[in-house]
Amino acid sequence: PAWKTIPSWSLIGTLDNVIPVTLQEEMSMRAGAHVSRVKAGHLSPISRPGAAVRVILSAVEATT
């Protein structure tokens, strides 16, 4: 899997009722991801686009 060799970032919506937060955290930790959390549900990139943009920009800055 790509996450074993490529840096990863994860935005976890702490109010997600679709994928349990503990499972998201477990998957993120397994991938060695840089984790950010936001008080939002499953569609956090839509409901909190600013948080998603911050994660994307931090990934860009870290990999350029």
PDB file of C-alpha atoms in Angstrom:
ATOM      1  CA  PRO A   1       0.000   0.000   0.000  1.00  0.00           C
ATOM      2  CA  ALA A   2       1.122   3.521  -0.779  1.00  0.00           C
ATOM      3  CA  TRP A   3       0.702   4.697   2.811  1.00  0.00           C
ATOM      4  CA  LYS A   4       3.677   2.549   3.787  1.00  0.00           C
ATOM      5  CA  THR A   5       6.096   4.667   1.737  1.00  0.00           C
ATOM      6  CA  ILE A   6       4.305   7.963   1.039  1.00  0.00           C
ATOM      7  CA  PRO A   7       3.660  10.531   3.809  1.00  0.00           C
ATOM      8  CA  SER A   8       0.003  10.754   4.806  1.00  0.00           C
ATOM      9  CA  TRP A   9      -2.276  13.338   6.369  1.00  0.00           C
ATOM     10  CA  SER A  10      -5.598  12.681   8.021  1.00  0.00           C
ATOM     11  CA  LEU A  11      -8.449  14.998   8.943  1.00  0.00           C
ATOM     12  CA  ILE A  12     -10.666  13.361  11.534  1.00  0.00           C
ATOM     13  CA  GLY A  13     -14.164  14.672  12.129  1.00  0.00           C
ATOM     14  CA  THR A  14     -14.719  14.169  15.845  1.00  0.00           C
ATOM     15  CA  LEU A  15     -18.506  14.088  15.381  1.00  0.00           C
ATOM     16  CA  ASP A  16     -18.428  11.441  12.641  1.00  0.00           C
ATOM     17  CA  ASN A  17     -21.311   8.961  12.971  1.00  0.00           C
ATOM     18  CA  VAL A  18     -20.363   6.976   9.843  1.00  0.00           C
ATOM     19  CA  ILE A  19     -16.816   5.839  10.655  1.00  0.00           C
ATOM     20  CA  PRO A  20     -16.090   5.670  14.393  1.00  0.00           C
ATOM     21  CA  VAL A  21     -13.475   8.186  15.491  1.00  0.00           C
ATOM     22  CA  THR A  22     -11.461   5.459  17.216  1.00  0.00           C
ATOM     23  CA  LEU A  23     -11.257   3.523  13.935  1.00  0.00           C
ATOM     24  CA  GLN A  24     -10.185   6.650  12.041  1.00  0.00           C
ATOM     25  CA  GLU A  25      -7.490   7.288  14.625  1.00  0.00           C
ATOM     26  CA  GLU A  26      -6.317   3.670  14.447  1.00  0.00           C
ATOM     27  CA  MET A  27      -6.047   3.784  10.645  1.00  0.00           C
ATOM     28  CA  SER A  28      -4.256   7.130  10.770  1.00  0.00           C
ATOM     29  CA  MET A  29      -1.761   5.892  13.357  1.00  0.00           C
ATOM     30  CA  ARG A  30      -1.130   2.724  11.335  1.00  0.00           C
ATOM     31  CA  ALA A  31      -0.325   4.859   8.304  1.00  0.00           C
ATOM     32  CA  GLY A  32       1.900   7.143  10.369  1.00  0.00           C
ATOM     33  CA  ALA A  33      -0.281  10.040   9.260  1.00  0.00           C
ATOM     34  CA  HIS A  34      -0.080  13.610  10.443  1.00  0.00           C
ATOM     35  CA  VAL A  35      -3.446  13.845  12.187  1.00  0.00           C
ATOM     36  CA  SER A  36      -5.670  16.890  12.492  1.00  0.00           C
ATOM     37  CA  ARG A  37      -9.032  16.880  14.198  1.00  0.00           C
ATOM     38  CA  VAL A  38     -12.019  19.070  13.560  1.00  0.00           C
ATOM     39  CA  LYS A  39     -15.377  19.323  15.309  1.00  0.00           C
ATOM     40  CA  ALA A  40     -17.419  18.092  12.354  1.00  0.00           C
ATOM     41  CA  GLY A  41     -19.207  15.052  11.027  1.00  0.00           C
ATOM     42  CA  HIS A  42     -18.334  12.636   8.234  1.00  0.00           C
ATOM     43  CA  LEU A  43     -18.333  15.296   5.511  1.00  0.00           C
ATOM     44  CA  SER A  44     -15.898  17.619   7.245  1.00  0.00           C
ATOM     45  CA  PRO A  45     -14.224  18.750   3.980  1.00  0.00           C
ATOM     46  CA  ILE A  46     -17.626  20.114   2.944  1.00  0.00           C
ATOM     47  CA  SER A  47     -18.846  21.453   6.281  1.00  0.00           C
ATOM     48  CA  ARG A  48     -15.423  22.756   7.407  1.00  0.00           C
ATOM     49  CA  PRO A  49     -13.526  23.476   4.169  1.00  0.00           C
ATOM     50  CA  GLY A  50     -11.033  25.731   5.931  1.00  0.00           C
ATOM     51  CA  ALA A  51      -9.804  22.809   8.022  1.00  0.00           C
ATOM     52  CA  ALA A  52      -9.419  20.660   4.910  1.00  0.00           C
ATOM     53  CA  VAL A  53      -7.466  23.413   3.152  1.00  0.00           C
ATOM     54  CA  ARG A  54      -5.122  23.769   6.142  1.00  0.00           C
ATOM     55  CA  VAL A  55      -4.364  20.030   6.058  1.00  0.00           C
ATOM     56  CA  ILE A  56      -3.740  20.129   2.295  1.00  0.00           C
ATOM     57  CA  LEU A  57      -1.454  23.154   2.596  1.00  0.00           C
ATOM     58  CA  SER A  58       0.518  21.559   5.420  1.00  0.00           C
ATOM     59  CA  ALA A  59       1.006  18.461   3.244  1.00  0.00           C
ATOM     60  CA  VAL A  60       2.165  20.606   0.342  1.00  0.00           C
ATOM     61  CA  GLU A  61       4.604  22.526   2.537  1.00  0.00           C
ATOM     62  CA  ALA A  62       6.006  19.330   4.016  1.00  0.00           C
ATOM     63  CA  THR A  63       6.570  17.641   0.686  1.00  0.00           C
ATOM     64  CA  THR A  64       7.980  20.451  -1.450  1.00  0.00           C
TER      65      THR A  64
END
